[in-house]
């Protein structure tokens, strides 16, 4: 299995700049690239990556996307005078040319291809290319939006041609719509293009009608183009995560890509003059991690926009650190998406309903009476309003430096019977009696305290959790005689400093509801049993017709319920419990384990029955940072399971705002 993270950068791509006065283009400066790379060096991340040399893309590679006439025209720019460059630039929109930009554009496209080669040939697992000029706006025969050649579009076609990649997912989190990528693939069902972008009802650049939510693709590509328009500025981490949980991830798992390409534009981060959004740099650590569970971890991020020279390098570092496998930062103070985000979310899910099983039975009608839709009145008054908004939005944003993400000395530890081999890379913890812990345990266990082996196991588990709390150990797994007793023991004896513990139970079995009454513990169980326990905000039982055997229903519950609730709860520890005869297959189990690393800085303890020793290796591999293998393309979940999940979501969304998918001010509640 491939390991390592590629980093592609060359100072040569900083050697062009704007040579005349152009207010629209002045923000695109060489420092965008240099400060990003310097931040990676300063934080010790560049040295941890595999450095891949750049190369120029060939004419044949560029022609995979662009017309011969356009390529030949750009080839002439190195020999143009300043006046000729100005005149040439006037053919296009919001772009500039320089004598060295053709060379740099070939390096940028070639860097994206080098990254694809490195990942597809398994020299590395994933990687990032720091390139300039960006690419996602450039059309077949036109430069646009600082972009000359469409780096990611070329990379997608190259991967399909050279490596026979059947399905490519392109995720464009830049704040501008990548109309060039959309135009390239809108009739191609082998490429799923997702873009969120500042839109403001077509008032924000590139001001295209086809950037709205109802542009879903054409002909055979219908449904494979997904646009999420942001119709107001100020979107936050909660808005971004909501779209991932309720739109992108369900569709991506259904699509089942062989390769993930990211148009990694960081003008969607706080402080950027273009985006005017409020999402902090550490959100990109989480977005990256959620995508790393797709395509067997084959992910290539290629730099696009980003014009704040503070939040840009911070966001780049967060992305690369996640690609390297470091623990994720905790995201505090998450709540529900704002009303405008919910309206866009609702409209998009409705527009895509006929194309994706994920939305077939759960999407509501499009939102009516959009809250941000401008009422056109006298031009003078409208201009006055917009001027006021512009002055307000130009206020300088302040945000905290992203938190440090220290790696624990021990990545993962195990508590196993003597006859079960410890997986490579995982440290075996010898069962032992820890006097203070044993004393506390005896007070609670009663007669069970007389079982010396069980007492030693429980004592060791509590000790292991303490080591996680001190960040001496990242994660752990244990084979125990009784998972429910082990769970209750750990829950009752965790440190008071662990304010929130998320318990995820897979399979049938009774978890006493009293463990979650004070909110310090949140239990979410997925099974085929209707729970007899009283459900509450902190005790959530998801009953599926076939329990954990039905992959589509199970993943719907994980993506649509578990992830949003988990993010909003923000646990300090995750306990993942595999019940006896759970029925969950290894691939799905590994996906779940991988996704749960989003929480609690990766501090996850997995509890399994002693008979489940065949699961030790697969579980440990994920805890040690290996990507989960891809699932098969998911089918439409059973209607009964969809209804069950939707009923739960509707009941819980008053308490857990990240579960919302419709605006409370719009009609369209699902009738179940």
PDB file of C-alpha atoms in Angstrom, residues 378-486:
ATOM      1  CA  UNK A 378     -34.649  52.267  -8.182  1.00  0.00           C
ATOM      2  CA  UNK A 379     -31.030  51.903  -9.309  1.00  0.00           C
ATOM      3  CA  UNK A 380     -29.892  54.722  -7.072  1.00  0.00           C
ATOM      4  CA  UNK A 381     -31.302  53.087  -3.957  1.00  0.00           C
ATOM      5  CA  UNK A 382     -29.881  49.706  -4.938  1.00  0.00           C
ATOM      6  CA  UNK A 383     -26.425  51.156  -5.440  1.00  0.00           C
ATOM      7  CA  UNK A 384     -26.671  52.851  -2.068  1.00  0.00           C
ATOM      8  CA  UNK A 385     -27.566  49.543  -0.417  1.00  0.00           C
ATOM      9  CA  UNK A 386     -24.724  47.704  -2.115  1.00  0.00           C
ATOM     10  CA  UNK A 387     -22.272  50.421  -1.121  1.00  0.00           C
ATOM     11  CA  UNK A 388     -23.330  50.013   2.492  1.00  0.00           C
ATOM     12  CA  UNK A 389     -22.910  46.244   2.268  1.00  0.00           C
ATOM     13  CA  UNK A 390     -19.489  46.664   0.699  1.00  0.00           C
ATOM     14  CA  UNK A 391     -18.335  49.002   3.453  1.00  0.00           C
ATOM     15  CA  UNK A 392     -19.640  46.635   6.102  1.00  0.00           C
ATOM     16  CA  UNK A 393     -18.033  43.545   4.581  1.00  0.00           C
ATOM     17  CA  UNK A 394     -14.682  45.260   4.179  1.00  0.00           C
ATOM     18  CA  UNK A 395     -14.184  45.352   7.953  1.00  0.00           C
ATOM     19  CA  UNK A 396     -11.032  43.485   8.862  1.00  0.00           C
ATOM     20  CA  UNK A 397     -11.670  39.997  10.223  1.00  0.00           C
ATOM     21  CA  UNK A 398      -9.722  38.658  13.192  1.00  0.00           C
ATOM     22  CA  UNK A 399      -9.239  34.966  13.889  1.00  0.00           C
ATOM     23  CA  UNK A 400      -7.084  32.761  16.063  1.00  0.00           C
ATOM     24  CA  UNK A 401      -3.957  31.049  14.826  1.00  0.00           C
ATOM     25  CA  UNK A 402      -4.885  27.419  14.040  1.00  0.00           C
ATOM     26  CA  UNK A 403      -4.124  25.159  17.003  1.00  0.00           C
ATOM     27  CA  UNK A 404      -1.015  23.011  17.065  1.00  0.00           C
ATOM     28  CA  UNK A 405      -1.625  19.414  16.086  1.00  0.00           C
ATOM     29  CA  UNK A 406       0.980  17.379  18.000  1.00  0.00           C
ATOM     30  CA  UNK A 407       1.298  13.707  17.140  1.00  0.00           C
ATOM     31  CA  UNK A 408       1.284  11.385  20.171  1.00  0.00           C
ATOM     32  CA  UNK A 409       4.425   9.262  20.688  1.00  0.00           C
ATOM     33  CA  UNK A 410       2.304   6.123  20.241  1.00  0.00           C
ATOM     34  CA  UNK A 411      -0.081   6.280  17.289  1.00  0.00           C
ATOM     35  CA  UNK A 412      -2.219   3.335  18.405  1.00  0.00           C
ATOM     36  CA  UNK A 413      -2.183   0.768  21.198  1.00  0.00           C
ATOM     37  CA  UNK A 414      -3.998  -2.520  21.758  1.00  0.00           C
ATOM     38  CA  UNK A 415      -5.255  -4.570  24.675  1.00  0.00           C
ATOM     39  CA  UNK A 416      -5.394  -8.144  23.395  1.00  0.00           C
ATOM     40  CA  UNK A 417      -5.434 -11.719  24.699  1.00  0.00           C
ATOM     41  CA  UNK A 418      -1.989 -13.307  24.722  1.00  0.00           C
ATOM     42  CA  UNK A 419      -2.843 -15.629  21.835  1.00  0.00           C
ATOM     43  CA  UNK A 420      -3.822 -12.776  19.480  1.00  0.00           C
ATOM     44  CA  UNK A 421      -0.984 -11.189  17.512  1.00  0.00           C
ATOM     45  CA  UNK A 422      -0.521  -7.456  17.802  1.00  0.00           C
ATOM     46  CA  UNK A 423      -0.664  -5.710  14.403  1.00  0.00           C
ATOM     47  CA  UNK A 424       2.531  -4.117  13.098  1.00  0.00           C
ATOM     48  CA  UNK A 425       2.847  -0.509  14.193  1.00  0.00           C
ATOM     49  CA  UNK A 426       0.418  -0.961  17.072  1.00  0.00           C
ATOM     50  CA  UNK A 427       1.837  -1.133  20.612  1.00  0.00           C
ATOM     51  CA  UNK A 428       0.576  -3.958  22.803  1.00  0.00           C
ATOM     52  CA  UNK A 429      -0.417  -2.795  26.276  1.00  0.00           C
ATOM     53  CA  UNK A 430       0.153  -5.520  28.853  1.00  0.00           C
ATOM     54  CA  UNK A 431      -2.812  -6.104  31.113  1.00  0.00           C
ATOM     55  CA  UNK A 432      -2.036  -4.921  34.600  1.00  0.00           C
ATOM     56  CA  UNK A 433      -3.616  -3.935  37.887  1.00  0.00           C
ATOM     57  CA  UNK A 434      -3.303  -0.196  38.391  1.00  0.00           C
ATOM     58  CA  UNK A 435      -3.907   0.222  42.153  1.00  0.00           C
ATOM     59  CA  UNK A 436      -5.850   3.496  42.117  1.00  0.00           C
ATOM     60  CA  UNK A 437      -7.940   2.411  39.152  1.00  0.00           C
ATOM     61  CA  UNK A 438      -8.584  -1.048  40.625  1.00  0.00           C
ATOM     62  CA  UNK A 439      -9.743   0.497  43.878  1.00  0.00           C
ATOM     63  CA  UNK A 440     -12.312   2.616  42.048  1.00  0.00           C
ATOM     64  CA  UNK A 441     -13.377  -0.291  39.871  1.00  0.00           C
ATOM     65  CA  UNK A 442     -14.035  -2.600  42.806  1.00  0.00           C
ATOM     66  CA  UNK A 443     -16.479  -0.107  44.261  1.00  0.00           C
ATOM     67  CA  UNK A 444     -18.584  -0.335  41.100  1.00  0.00           C
ATOM     68  CA  UNK A 445     -18.108  -3.910  39.890  1.00  0.00           C
ATOM     69  CA  UNK A 446     -19.255  -5.800  42.969  1.00  0.00           C
ATOM     70  CA  UNK A 447     -18.970  -9.580  42.442  1.00  0.00           C
ATOM     71  CA  UNK A 448     -17.420  -9.096  38.999  1.00  0.00           C
ATOM     72  CA  UNK A 449     -14.372  -7.638  40.727  1.00  0.00           C
ATOM     73  CA  UNK A 450     -13.538 -11.192  41.814  1.00  0.00           C
ATOM     74  CA  UNK A 451     -12.746 -12.082  38.182  1.00  0.00           C
ATOM     75  CA  UNK A 452      -9.056 -11.219  38.112  1.00  0.00           C
ATOM     76  CA  UNK A 453      -8.678 -11.294  34.331  1.00  0.00           C
ATOM     77  CA  UNK A 454     -11.706  -9.062  33.751  1.00  0.00           C
ATOM     78  CA  UNK A 455     -10.511  -6.671  36.447  1.00  0.00           C
ATOM     79  CA  UNK A 456      -7.072  -6.466  34.826  1.00  0.00           C
ATOM     80  CA  UNK A 457      -8.658  -5.806  31.424  1.00  0.00           C
ATOM     81  CA  UNK A 458     -10.926  -3.064  32.739  1.00  0.00           C
ATOM     82  CA  UNK A 459      -8.065  -1.508  34.695  1.00  0.00           C
ATOM     83  CA  UNK A 460      -5.887  -1.479  31.576  1.00  0.00           C
ATOM     84  CA  UNK A 461      -8.658   0.062  29.462  1.00  0.00           C
ATOM     85  CA  UNK A 462      -9.142   2.920  31.903  1.00  0.00           C
ATOM     86  CA  UNK A 463      -5.379   3.434  32.004  1.00  0.00           C
ATOM     87  CA  UNK A 464      -5.279   3.480  28.193  1.00  0.00           C
ATOM     88  CA  UNK A 465      -7.966   6.157  28.074  1.00  0.00           C
ATOM     89  CA  UNK A 466      -5.949   8.232  30.534  1.00  0.00           C
ATOM     90  CA  UNK A 467      -2.937   7.964  28.234  1.00  0.00           C
ATOM     91  CA  UNK A 468      -5.108   9.177  25.347  1.00  0.00           C
ATOM     92  CA  UNK A 469      -6.251  12.121  27.425  1.00  0.00           C
ATOM     93  CA  UNK A 470      -2.605  13.049  28.035  1.00  0.00           C
ATOM     94  CA  UNK A 471      -1.896  12.533  24.310  1.00  0.00           C
ATOM     95  CA  UNK A 472       0.658   9.830  25.047  1.00  0.00           C
ATOM     96  CA  UNK A 473      -1.405   7.474  22.870  1.00  0.00           C
ATOM     97  CA  UNK A 474      -3.521   8.441  19.886  1.00  0.00           C
ATOM     98  CA  UNK A 475      -6.051   5.623  19.677  1.00  0.00           C
ATOM     99  CA  UNK A 476      -6.621   2.100  20.878  1.00  0.00           C
ATOM    100  CA  UNK A 477      -8.453  -1.144  20.355  1.00  0.00           C
ATOM    101  CA  UNK A 478      -9.327  -3.957  22.700  1.00  0.00           C
ATOM    102  CA  UNK A 479     -10.764  -7.458  22.569  1.00  0.00           C
ATOM    103  CA  UNK A 480     -12.894  -8.024  25.648  1.00  0.00           C
ATOM    104  CA  UNK A 481     -15.148 -10.726  27.027  1.00  0.00           C
ATOM    105  CA  UNK A 482     -18.192  -8.462  27.205  1.00  0.00           C
ATOM    106  CA  UNK A 483     -18.218  -5.227  25.200  1.00  0.00           C
ATOM    107  CA  UNK A 484     -21.145  -3.680  27.073  1.00  0.00           C
ATOM    108  CA  UNK A 485     -19.550  -4.257  30.483  1.00  0.00           C
ATOM    109  CA  UNK A 486     -16.256  -2.903  29.155  1.00  0.00           C
TER     110      UNK A 486
END
